[in-house]
Coordinates of C-alpha atoms in Angstrom, one line a residue:
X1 CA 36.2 -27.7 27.0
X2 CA 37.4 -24.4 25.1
X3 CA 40.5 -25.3 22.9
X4 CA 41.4 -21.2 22.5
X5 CA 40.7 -18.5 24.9
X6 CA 41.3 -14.7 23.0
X7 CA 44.6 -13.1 24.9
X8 CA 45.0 -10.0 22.7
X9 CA 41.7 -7.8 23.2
X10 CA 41.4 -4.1 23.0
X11 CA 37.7 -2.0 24.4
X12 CA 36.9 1.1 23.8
X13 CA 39.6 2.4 26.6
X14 CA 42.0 2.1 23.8
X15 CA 40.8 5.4 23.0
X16 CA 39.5 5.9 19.9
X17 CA 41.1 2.5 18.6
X18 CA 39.0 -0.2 19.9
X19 CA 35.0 -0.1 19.4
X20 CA 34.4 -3.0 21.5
X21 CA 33.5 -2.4 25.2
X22 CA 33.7 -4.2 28.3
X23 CA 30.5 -5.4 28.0
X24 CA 30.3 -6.9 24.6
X25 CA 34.0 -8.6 25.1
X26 CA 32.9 -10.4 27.7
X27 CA 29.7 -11.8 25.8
X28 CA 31.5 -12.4 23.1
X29 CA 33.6 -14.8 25.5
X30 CA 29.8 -16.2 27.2
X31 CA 28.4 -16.4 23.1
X32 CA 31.6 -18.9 22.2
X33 CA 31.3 -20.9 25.4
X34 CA 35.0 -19.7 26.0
X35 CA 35.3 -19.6 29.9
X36 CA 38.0 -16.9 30.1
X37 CA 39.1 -14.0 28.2
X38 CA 42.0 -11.2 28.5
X39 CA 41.7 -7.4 28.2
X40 CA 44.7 -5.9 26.7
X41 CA 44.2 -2.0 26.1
X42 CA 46.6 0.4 24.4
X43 CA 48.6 1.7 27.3
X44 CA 46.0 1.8 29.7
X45 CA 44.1 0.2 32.4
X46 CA 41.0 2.2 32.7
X47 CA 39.2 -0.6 32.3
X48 CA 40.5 -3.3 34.9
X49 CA 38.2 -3.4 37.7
X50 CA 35.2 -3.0 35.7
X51 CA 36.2 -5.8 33.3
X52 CA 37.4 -7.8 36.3
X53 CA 33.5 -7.5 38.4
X54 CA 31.5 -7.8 35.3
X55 CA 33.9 -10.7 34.2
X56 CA 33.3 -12.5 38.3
X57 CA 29.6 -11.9 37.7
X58 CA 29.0 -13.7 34.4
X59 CA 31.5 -16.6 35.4
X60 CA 34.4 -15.4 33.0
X61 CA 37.7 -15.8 34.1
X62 CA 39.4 -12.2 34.3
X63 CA 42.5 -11.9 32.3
X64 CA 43.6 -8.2 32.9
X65 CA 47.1 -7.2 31.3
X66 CA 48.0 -4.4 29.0
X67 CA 49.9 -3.8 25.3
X68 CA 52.6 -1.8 26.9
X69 CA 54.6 0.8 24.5
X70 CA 58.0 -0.1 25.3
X71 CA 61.1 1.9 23.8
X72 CA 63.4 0.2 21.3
X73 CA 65.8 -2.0 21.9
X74 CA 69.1 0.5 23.7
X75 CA 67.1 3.3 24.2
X76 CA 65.8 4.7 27.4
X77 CA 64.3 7.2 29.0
X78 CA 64.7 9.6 32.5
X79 CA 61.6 11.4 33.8
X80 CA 61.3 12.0 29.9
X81 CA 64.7 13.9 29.2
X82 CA 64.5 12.8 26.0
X83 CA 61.5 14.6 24.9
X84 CA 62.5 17.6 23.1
X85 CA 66.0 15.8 21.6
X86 CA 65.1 17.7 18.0
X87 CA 65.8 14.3 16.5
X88 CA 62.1 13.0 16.2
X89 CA 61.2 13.9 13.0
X90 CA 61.3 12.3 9.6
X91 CA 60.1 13.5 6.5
X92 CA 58.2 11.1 3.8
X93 CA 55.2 12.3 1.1
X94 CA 56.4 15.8 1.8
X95 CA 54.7 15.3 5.5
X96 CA 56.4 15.8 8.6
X97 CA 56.2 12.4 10.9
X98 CA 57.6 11.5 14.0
X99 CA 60.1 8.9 14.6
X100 CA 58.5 5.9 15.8
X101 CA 60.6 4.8 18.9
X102 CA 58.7 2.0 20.6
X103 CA 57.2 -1.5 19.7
X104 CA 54.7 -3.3 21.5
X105 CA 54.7 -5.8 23.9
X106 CA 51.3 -7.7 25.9
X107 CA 51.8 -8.0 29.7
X108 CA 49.4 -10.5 31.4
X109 CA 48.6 -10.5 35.2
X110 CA 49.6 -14.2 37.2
X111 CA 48.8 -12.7 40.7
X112 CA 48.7 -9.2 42.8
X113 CA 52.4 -9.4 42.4
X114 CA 52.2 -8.9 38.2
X115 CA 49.5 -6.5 38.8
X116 CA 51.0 -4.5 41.7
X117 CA 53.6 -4.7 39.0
X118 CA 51.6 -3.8 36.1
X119 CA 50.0 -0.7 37.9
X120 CA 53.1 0.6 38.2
X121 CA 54.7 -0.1 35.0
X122 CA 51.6 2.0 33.5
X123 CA 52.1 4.5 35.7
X124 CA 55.3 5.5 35.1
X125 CA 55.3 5.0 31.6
X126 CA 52.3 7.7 31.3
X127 CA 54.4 10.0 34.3
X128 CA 58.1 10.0 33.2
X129 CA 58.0 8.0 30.2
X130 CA 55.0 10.1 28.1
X131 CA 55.8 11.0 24.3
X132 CA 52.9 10.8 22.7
X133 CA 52.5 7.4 24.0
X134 CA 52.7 6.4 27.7
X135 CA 56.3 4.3 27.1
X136 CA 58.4 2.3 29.3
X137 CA 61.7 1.0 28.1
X138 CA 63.4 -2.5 29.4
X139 CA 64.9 -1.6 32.1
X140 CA 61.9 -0.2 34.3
X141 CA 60.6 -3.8 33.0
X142 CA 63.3 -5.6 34.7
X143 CA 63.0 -3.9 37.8
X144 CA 58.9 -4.9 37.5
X145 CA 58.2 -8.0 35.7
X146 CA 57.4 -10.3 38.5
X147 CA 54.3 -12.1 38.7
X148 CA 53.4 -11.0 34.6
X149 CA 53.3 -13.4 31.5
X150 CA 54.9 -11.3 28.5
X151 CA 53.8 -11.8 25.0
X152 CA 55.6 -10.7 22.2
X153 CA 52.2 -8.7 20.3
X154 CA 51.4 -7.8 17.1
X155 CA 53.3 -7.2 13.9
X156 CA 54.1 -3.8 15.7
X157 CA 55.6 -5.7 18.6
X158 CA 59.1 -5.8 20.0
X159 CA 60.3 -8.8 17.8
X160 CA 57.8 -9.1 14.9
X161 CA 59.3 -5.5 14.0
X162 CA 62.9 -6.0 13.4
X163 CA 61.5 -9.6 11.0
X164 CA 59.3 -7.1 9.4
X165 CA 62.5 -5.1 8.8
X166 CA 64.8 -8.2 7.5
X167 CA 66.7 -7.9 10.3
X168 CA 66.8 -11.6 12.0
X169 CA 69.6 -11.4 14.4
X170 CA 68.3 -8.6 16.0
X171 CA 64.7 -9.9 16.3
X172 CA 66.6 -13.1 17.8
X173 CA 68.8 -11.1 20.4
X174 CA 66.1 -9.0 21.5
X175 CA 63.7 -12.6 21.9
X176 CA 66.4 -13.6 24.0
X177 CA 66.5 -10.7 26.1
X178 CA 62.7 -11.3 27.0
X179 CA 63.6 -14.9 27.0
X180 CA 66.2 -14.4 29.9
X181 CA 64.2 -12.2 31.8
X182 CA 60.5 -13.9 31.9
X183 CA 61.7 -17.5 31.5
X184 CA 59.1 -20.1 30.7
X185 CA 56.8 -16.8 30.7
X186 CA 57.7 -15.5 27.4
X187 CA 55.5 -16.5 24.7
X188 CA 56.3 -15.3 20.7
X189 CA 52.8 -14.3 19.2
X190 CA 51.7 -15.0 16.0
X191 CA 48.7 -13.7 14.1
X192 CA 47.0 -14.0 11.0
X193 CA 44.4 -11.1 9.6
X194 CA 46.1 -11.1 6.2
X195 CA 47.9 -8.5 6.3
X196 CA 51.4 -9.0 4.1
X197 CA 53.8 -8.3 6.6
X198 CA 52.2 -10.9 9.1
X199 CA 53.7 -13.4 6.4
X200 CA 57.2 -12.5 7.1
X201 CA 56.4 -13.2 11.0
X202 CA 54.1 -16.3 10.2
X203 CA 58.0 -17.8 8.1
X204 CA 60.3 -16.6 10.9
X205 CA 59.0 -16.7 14.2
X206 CA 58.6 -20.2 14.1
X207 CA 62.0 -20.6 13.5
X208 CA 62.9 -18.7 16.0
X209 CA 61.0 -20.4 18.7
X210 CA 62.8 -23.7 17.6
X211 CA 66.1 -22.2 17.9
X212 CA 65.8 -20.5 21.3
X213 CA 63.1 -22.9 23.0
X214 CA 60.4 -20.0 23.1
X215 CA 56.9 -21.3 23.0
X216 CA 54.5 -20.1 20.1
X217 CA 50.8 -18.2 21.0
X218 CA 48.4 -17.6 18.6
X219 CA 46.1 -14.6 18.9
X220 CA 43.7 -12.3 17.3
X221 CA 44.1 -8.6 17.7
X222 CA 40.6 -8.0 18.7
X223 CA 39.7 -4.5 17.9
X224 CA 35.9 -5.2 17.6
X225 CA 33.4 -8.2 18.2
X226 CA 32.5 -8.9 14.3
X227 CA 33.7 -8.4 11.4
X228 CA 31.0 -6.4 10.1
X229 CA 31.9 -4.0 12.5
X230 CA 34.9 -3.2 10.5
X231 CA 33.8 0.0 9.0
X232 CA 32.3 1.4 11.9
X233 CA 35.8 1.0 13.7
X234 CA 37.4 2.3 10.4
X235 CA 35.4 5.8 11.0
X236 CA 36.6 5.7 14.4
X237 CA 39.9 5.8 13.6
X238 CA 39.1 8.7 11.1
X239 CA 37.4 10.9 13.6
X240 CA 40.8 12.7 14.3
X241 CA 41.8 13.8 11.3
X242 CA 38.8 14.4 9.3
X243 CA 37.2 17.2 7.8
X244 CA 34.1 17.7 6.0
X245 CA 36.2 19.4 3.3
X246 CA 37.8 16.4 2.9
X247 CA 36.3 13.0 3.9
X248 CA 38.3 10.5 3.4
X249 CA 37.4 6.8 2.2
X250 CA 35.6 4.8 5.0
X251 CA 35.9 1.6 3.5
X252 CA 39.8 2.2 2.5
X253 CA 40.5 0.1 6.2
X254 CA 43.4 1.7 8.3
X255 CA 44.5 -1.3 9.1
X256 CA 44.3 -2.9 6.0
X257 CA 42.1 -6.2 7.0
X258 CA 38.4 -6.6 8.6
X259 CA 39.9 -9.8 10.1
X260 CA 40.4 -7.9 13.7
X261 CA 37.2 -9.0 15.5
X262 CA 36.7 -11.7 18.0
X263 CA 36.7 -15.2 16.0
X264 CA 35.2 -18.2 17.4
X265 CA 37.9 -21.0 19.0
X266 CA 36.9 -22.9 15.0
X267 CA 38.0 -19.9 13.0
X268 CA 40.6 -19.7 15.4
X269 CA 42.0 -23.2 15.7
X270 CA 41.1 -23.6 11.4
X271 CA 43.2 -20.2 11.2
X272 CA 46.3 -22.0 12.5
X273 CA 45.9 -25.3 11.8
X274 CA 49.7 -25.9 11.4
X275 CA 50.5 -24.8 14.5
X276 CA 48.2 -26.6 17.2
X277 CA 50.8 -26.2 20.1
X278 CA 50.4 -22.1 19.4
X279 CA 46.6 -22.2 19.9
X280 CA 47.0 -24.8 22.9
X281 CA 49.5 -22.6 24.5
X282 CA 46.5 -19.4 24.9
X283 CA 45.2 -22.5 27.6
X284 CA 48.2 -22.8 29.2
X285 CA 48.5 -19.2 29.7
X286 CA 45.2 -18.5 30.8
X287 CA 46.1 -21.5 33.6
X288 CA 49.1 -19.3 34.8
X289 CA 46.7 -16.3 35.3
X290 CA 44.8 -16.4 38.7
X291 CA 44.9 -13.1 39.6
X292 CA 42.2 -12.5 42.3
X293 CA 41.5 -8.8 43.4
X294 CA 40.1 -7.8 46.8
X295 CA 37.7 -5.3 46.2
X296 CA 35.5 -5.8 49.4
X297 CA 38.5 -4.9 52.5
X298 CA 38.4 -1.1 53.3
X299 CA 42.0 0.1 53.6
X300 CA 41.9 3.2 55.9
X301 CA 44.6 6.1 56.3
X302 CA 46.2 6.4 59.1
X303 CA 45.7 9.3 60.9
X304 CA 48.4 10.2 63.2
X305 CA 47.3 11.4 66.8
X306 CA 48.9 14.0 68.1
X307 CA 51.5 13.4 70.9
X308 CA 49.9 15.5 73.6
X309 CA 46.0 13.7 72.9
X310 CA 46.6 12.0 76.0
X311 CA 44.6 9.3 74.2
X312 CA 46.3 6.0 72.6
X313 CA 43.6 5.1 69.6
X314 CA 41.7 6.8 66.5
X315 CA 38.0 5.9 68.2
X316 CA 39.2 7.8 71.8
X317 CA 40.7 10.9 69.8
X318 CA 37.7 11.3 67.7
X319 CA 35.3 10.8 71.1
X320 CA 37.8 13.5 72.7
X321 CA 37.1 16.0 70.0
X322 CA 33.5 15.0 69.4
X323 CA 32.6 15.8 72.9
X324 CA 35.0 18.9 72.7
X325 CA 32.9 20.2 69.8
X326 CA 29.7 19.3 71.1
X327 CA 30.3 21.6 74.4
X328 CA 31.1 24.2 72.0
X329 CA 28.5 23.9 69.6
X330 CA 25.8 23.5 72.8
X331 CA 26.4 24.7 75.4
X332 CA 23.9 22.2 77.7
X333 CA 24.5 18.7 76.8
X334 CA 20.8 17.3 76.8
X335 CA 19.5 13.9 77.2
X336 CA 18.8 13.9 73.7
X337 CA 22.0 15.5 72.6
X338 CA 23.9 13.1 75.0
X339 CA 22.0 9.7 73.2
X340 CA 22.3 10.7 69.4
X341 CA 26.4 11.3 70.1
X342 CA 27.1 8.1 71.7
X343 CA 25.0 5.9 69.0
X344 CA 26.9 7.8 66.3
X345 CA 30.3 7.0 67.9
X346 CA 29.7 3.4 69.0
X347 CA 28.3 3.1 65.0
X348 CA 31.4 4.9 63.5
X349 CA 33.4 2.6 65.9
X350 CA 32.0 -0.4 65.0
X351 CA 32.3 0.4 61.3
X352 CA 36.5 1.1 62.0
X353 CA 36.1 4.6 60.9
X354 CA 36.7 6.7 63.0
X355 CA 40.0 7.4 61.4
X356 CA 37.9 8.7 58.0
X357 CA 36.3 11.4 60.0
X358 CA 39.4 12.7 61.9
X359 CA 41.6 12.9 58.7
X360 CA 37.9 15.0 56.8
X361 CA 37.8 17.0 59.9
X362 CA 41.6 17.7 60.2
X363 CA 42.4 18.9 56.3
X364 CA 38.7 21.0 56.8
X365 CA 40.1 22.7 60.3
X366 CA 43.3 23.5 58.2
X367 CA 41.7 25.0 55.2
X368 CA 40.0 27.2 57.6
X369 CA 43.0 28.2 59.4
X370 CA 44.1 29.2 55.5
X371 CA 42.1 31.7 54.3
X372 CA 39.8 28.4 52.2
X373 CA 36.5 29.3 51.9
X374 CA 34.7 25.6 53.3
X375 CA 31.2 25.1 52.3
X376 CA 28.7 24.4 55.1
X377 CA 28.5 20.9 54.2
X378 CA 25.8 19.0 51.9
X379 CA 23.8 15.3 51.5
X380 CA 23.3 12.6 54.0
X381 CA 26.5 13.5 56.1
X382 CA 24.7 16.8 57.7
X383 CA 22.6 14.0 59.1
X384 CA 25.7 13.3 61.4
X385 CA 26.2 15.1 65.3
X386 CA 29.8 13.8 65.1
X387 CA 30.2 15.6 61.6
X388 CA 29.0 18.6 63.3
X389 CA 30.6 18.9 66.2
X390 CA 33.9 17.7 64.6
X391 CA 33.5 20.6 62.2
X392 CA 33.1 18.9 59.4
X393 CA 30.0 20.2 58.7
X394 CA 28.0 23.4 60.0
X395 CA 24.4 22.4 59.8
X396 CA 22.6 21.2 62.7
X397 CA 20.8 18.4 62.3
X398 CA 19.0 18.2 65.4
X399 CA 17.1 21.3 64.2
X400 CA 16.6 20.5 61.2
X401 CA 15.5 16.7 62.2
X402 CA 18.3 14.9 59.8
X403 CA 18.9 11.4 60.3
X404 CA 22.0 9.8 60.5
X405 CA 21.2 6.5 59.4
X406 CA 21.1 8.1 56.1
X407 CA 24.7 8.7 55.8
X408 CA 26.0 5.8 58.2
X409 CA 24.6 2.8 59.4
X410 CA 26.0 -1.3 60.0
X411 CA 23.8 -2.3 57.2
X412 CA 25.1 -0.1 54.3
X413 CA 28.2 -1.9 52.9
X414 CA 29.6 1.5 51.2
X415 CA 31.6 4.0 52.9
X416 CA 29.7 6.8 54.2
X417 CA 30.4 10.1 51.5
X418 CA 30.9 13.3 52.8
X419 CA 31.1 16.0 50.1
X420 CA 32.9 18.7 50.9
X421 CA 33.2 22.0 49.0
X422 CA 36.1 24.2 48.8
X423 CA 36.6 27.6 47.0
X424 CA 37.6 26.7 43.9
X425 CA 40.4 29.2 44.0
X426 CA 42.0 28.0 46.5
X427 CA 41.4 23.9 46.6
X428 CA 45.2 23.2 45.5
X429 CA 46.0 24.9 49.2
X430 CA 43.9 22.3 51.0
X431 CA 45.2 19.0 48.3
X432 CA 49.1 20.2 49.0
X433 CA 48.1 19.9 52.8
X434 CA 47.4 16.5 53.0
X435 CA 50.4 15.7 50.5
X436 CA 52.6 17.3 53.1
X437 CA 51.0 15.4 56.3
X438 CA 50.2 12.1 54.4
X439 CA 53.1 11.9 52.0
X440 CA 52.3 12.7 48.1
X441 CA 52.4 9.0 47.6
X442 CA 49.8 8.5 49.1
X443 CA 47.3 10.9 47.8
X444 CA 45.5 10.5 44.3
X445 CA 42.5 12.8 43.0
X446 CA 39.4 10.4 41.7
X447 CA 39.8 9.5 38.1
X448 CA 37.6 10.9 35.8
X449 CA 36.7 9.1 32.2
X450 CA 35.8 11.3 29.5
X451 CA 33.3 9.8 26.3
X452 CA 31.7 11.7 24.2
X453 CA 28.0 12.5 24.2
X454 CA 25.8 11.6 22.0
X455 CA 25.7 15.3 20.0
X456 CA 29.5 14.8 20.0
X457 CA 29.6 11.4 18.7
X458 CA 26.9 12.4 15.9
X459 CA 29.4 15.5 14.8
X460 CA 32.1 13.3 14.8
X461 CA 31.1 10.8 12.5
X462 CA 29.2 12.9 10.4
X463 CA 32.8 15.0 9.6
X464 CA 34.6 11.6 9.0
X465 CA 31.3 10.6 6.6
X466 CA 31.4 14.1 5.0
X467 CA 27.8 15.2 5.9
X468 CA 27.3 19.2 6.2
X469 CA 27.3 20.8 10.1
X470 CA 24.2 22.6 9.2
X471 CA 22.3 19.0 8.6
X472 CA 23.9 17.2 11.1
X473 CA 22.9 19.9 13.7
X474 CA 19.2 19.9 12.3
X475 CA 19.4 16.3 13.9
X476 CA 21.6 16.7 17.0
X477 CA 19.8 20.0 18.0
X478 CA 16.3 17.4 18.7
X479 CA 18.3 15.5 21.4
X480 CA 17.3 16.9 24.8
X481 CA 20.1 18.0 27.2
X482 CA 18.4 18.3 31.0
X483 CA 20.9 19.3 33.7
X484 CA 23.7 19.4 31.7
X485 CA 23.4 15.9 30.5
X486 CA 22.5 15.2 27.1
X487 CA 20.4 12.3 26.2
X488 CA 22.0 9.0 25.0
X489 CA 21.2 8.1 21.8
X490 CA 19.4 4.9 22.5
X491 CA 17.6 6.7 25.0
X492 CA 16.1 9.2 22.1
X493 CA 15.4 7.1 19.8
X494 CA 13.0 5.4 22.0
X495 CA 11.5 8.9 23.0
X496 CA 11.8 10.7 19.5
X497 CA 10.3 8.4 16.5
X498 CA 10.8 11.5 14.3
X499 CA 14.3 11.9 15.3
X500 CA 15.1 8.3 13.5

């Protein structure tokens, strides 16, 4: 039985900040027999669902929350009013720096409640609340804090900060406000990489969590897996501002300690020795956080059918304007023609959606009516007769012999994918369409991740380490690039000796 489980992790979504990834957090967590483990990024939650399947699939219990920037104590923010205020500089070392205005604070998911929650605190903090930092401020938590255990973080965090700054009776009335607002689900967090100002928290946050009742958690502010990874993270942290002109000092550590890696539940317990009920508490946590995700249930749109249809359901409208189309796109209705229509519609029936297709077929029609250049439509949905005749698509695939098992069939558990092409000049026409008839809430654009190739990566760190572009392109310029994608590194090593 595990005696610590790590509640304070950051992956490599905390962009260039954390050099763990999903991956090697969670075998970290298998490697020290610890049976659950929390993923805490910077601001984000890029990396939720992946760290929540991969987590299911090696028997780790998913922790997913996220180190929120929250603004300090009285101020607030309004769709981000207080952006441009001309107050948010200060200047120290003859350098221009900006006012920092927020602290940190670690949200951890109990149940779809804290994460419905959480979702939406991250949203709005990178929406309305976005100043250099995605920030939320107390209020917005107050009015979403259900279902979330709240730690207090890091020495950057919402009460370690004013300790830091000698001020106790702030740091106490703001513990309280967390206090009154999550209950029992408040936790003060201490940590210990040996970094000066931790000592000031390490004396006072103790005695705060006597005086108020406020249980103590220990945690480690995992920013890598071991500690010999420190100077690899170090250079991450460099890539932004380094120049080959001036390379700074890789082993001068940003954060002033290599003690941020993933310790073992003995360093861990050892660490804090004098305070057992701190590193028993990351159990008792980690007991309040069941949050199960349903990633399997499809949850359609609804289509709305028009009133004069003179149908009542989603499967008769689409069979009304399936047949409709066919006449049209036919003529004579052949045996054949007649068979490979009702198979695809008792298949899209039985598979509940028919709704999918009439809502594809519906924005296509309307970026027709507009002027949109559609394209004729590409990969395993030609295959489809109800595609076809619907409109969705213009290639025939009983001329050219397409199957439509390919793109739809009871035994593939993904949704069918129809690609659809629009001019690119004219795509926002076609995406404020369907805001209009489906409402802007609920209508999102697929999330892209950006990380950089392997040529990028080997520029990068080269700048931070001071090496000359000409030699570091004498190496990148062997890595192959086919179809636009250039080769991992790994992946040419293997296939390049000479390139090592």
């Amino acid at each position: 039985m595990s005696q610590f489980i790590h509640l304070h992790n950051h992956t490599h979504y905390s962009l260039l900040d954390g050099a763990a990834t999903v991956e090697t957090l969670l075998k970290a967590a298998v490697d020290n027999h610890m049976p659950a483990v929390a993923l805490t990024d910077h601001g984000v939650m890029f990396g939720a669902i992946e760290f929540f399947k991969k987590a299911k699939k090696k028997g780790i219990k998913p922790i997913l929350g996220c180190e929120v920037y929250i603004l300090s104590k009285g101020s607030r923010f309004t769709k981000s009013k207080d952006r441009d205020d001309g107050n948010d500089l200060l200047v120290a070392d003859g350098k221009a720096k900006r006012k920092r205005d927020y602290h940190h604070l670690i949200l951890l998911c109990k149940d779809i409640v804290g994460y419905k929650n959480l979702t939406k605190l991250v949203t709005l903090g990178h929406i309305e609340g976005y100043y250099y930092k995605p920030r939320i401020d107390f209020e917005l938590l107050s009015q979403h804090h259900e279902g979330l255990v709240c730690m207090s973080a890091c020495a950057g965090g919402v009460v370690a900060a004013p300790l830091i700054a000698g001020d106790y009776e702030e740091a106490k009335e703001i513990a309280g406000m967390y206090k009154n607002l999550f209950g029992d689900d408040f936790y003060l967090e201490i940590q210990d990489h040996g970094i000066p100002a931790e000592k000031i928290v390490l004396r006072d946050m103790p005695k705060l969590s006597k005086e108020l009742n406020i249980k103590l958690v220990a945690t480690n502010d995992c920013h890598y897996i071991k500690k010999e990874h420190a100077i690899a993270h170090n250079i991450m942290l460099l890539i932004p501002e380094a120049s080959v002109n001036d390379a700074p000092d890789i082993t001068n550590l940003r954060y002033g300690t290599d003690q941020i890696y993933f310790k073992s539940e003995e360093e861990m317990c050892a660490l804090f020795k004098e305070y057992p009920d701190a590193i028993a508490h990351t159990l008792e946590i980690t007991e309040k956080c069941n949050l199960e995700l349903d990633l399997k249930t499809n949850h359609m749109p609804k289509f709305p059918i028009p009133a004069d249809a003179g149908v009542s359901t989603l499967e008769e409208y689409l069979e009304k304007i399936s047949w409709e189309g066919l006449r049209k796109r036919y003529g004579t209705i052949t045996p054949e023609i007649d068979a490979r229509i009702k198979h695809e519609l008792d298949v899209i029936k039985r598979m509940g959606y028919a709704g999918y297709f009439l809502i594809v077929a519906d924005f296509i029609k309307a970026a027709r009516e507009r002027g949109v250049l559609v394209g004729p439509g590409r990969g395993s949905a030609a295959g489809s007769i109800v595609a076809y005749s619907t409109g969705i698509t213009n290639v025939d695939p009983l001329k050219y012999d397409l199957l439509f098992e390919r793109f739809l069939n009871p035994d593939r558990v993904s949704m069918p994918d129809i690609d659809v092409d629009f001019s690119d000049a004219k795509r926002e026409i076609v995406i404020d369409y369907v805001r209009q008839k489906y409402g802007e809430e609920n209508v999102a654009q697929i999330i892209t991740f950006g990380t950089l190739s392997s040529k990028a990566v080997l520029k990068d760190v080269a700048r931070v380490l001071g090496i000359p572009l000409q030699i570091v392109e004498s190496i990148t310029k062997q890595i192959p690039t086919t179809q636009g994608k250039v080769m991992p590194i790994h992946e040419a090593l293997e296939s390049l000796p000479e390139l090592k």
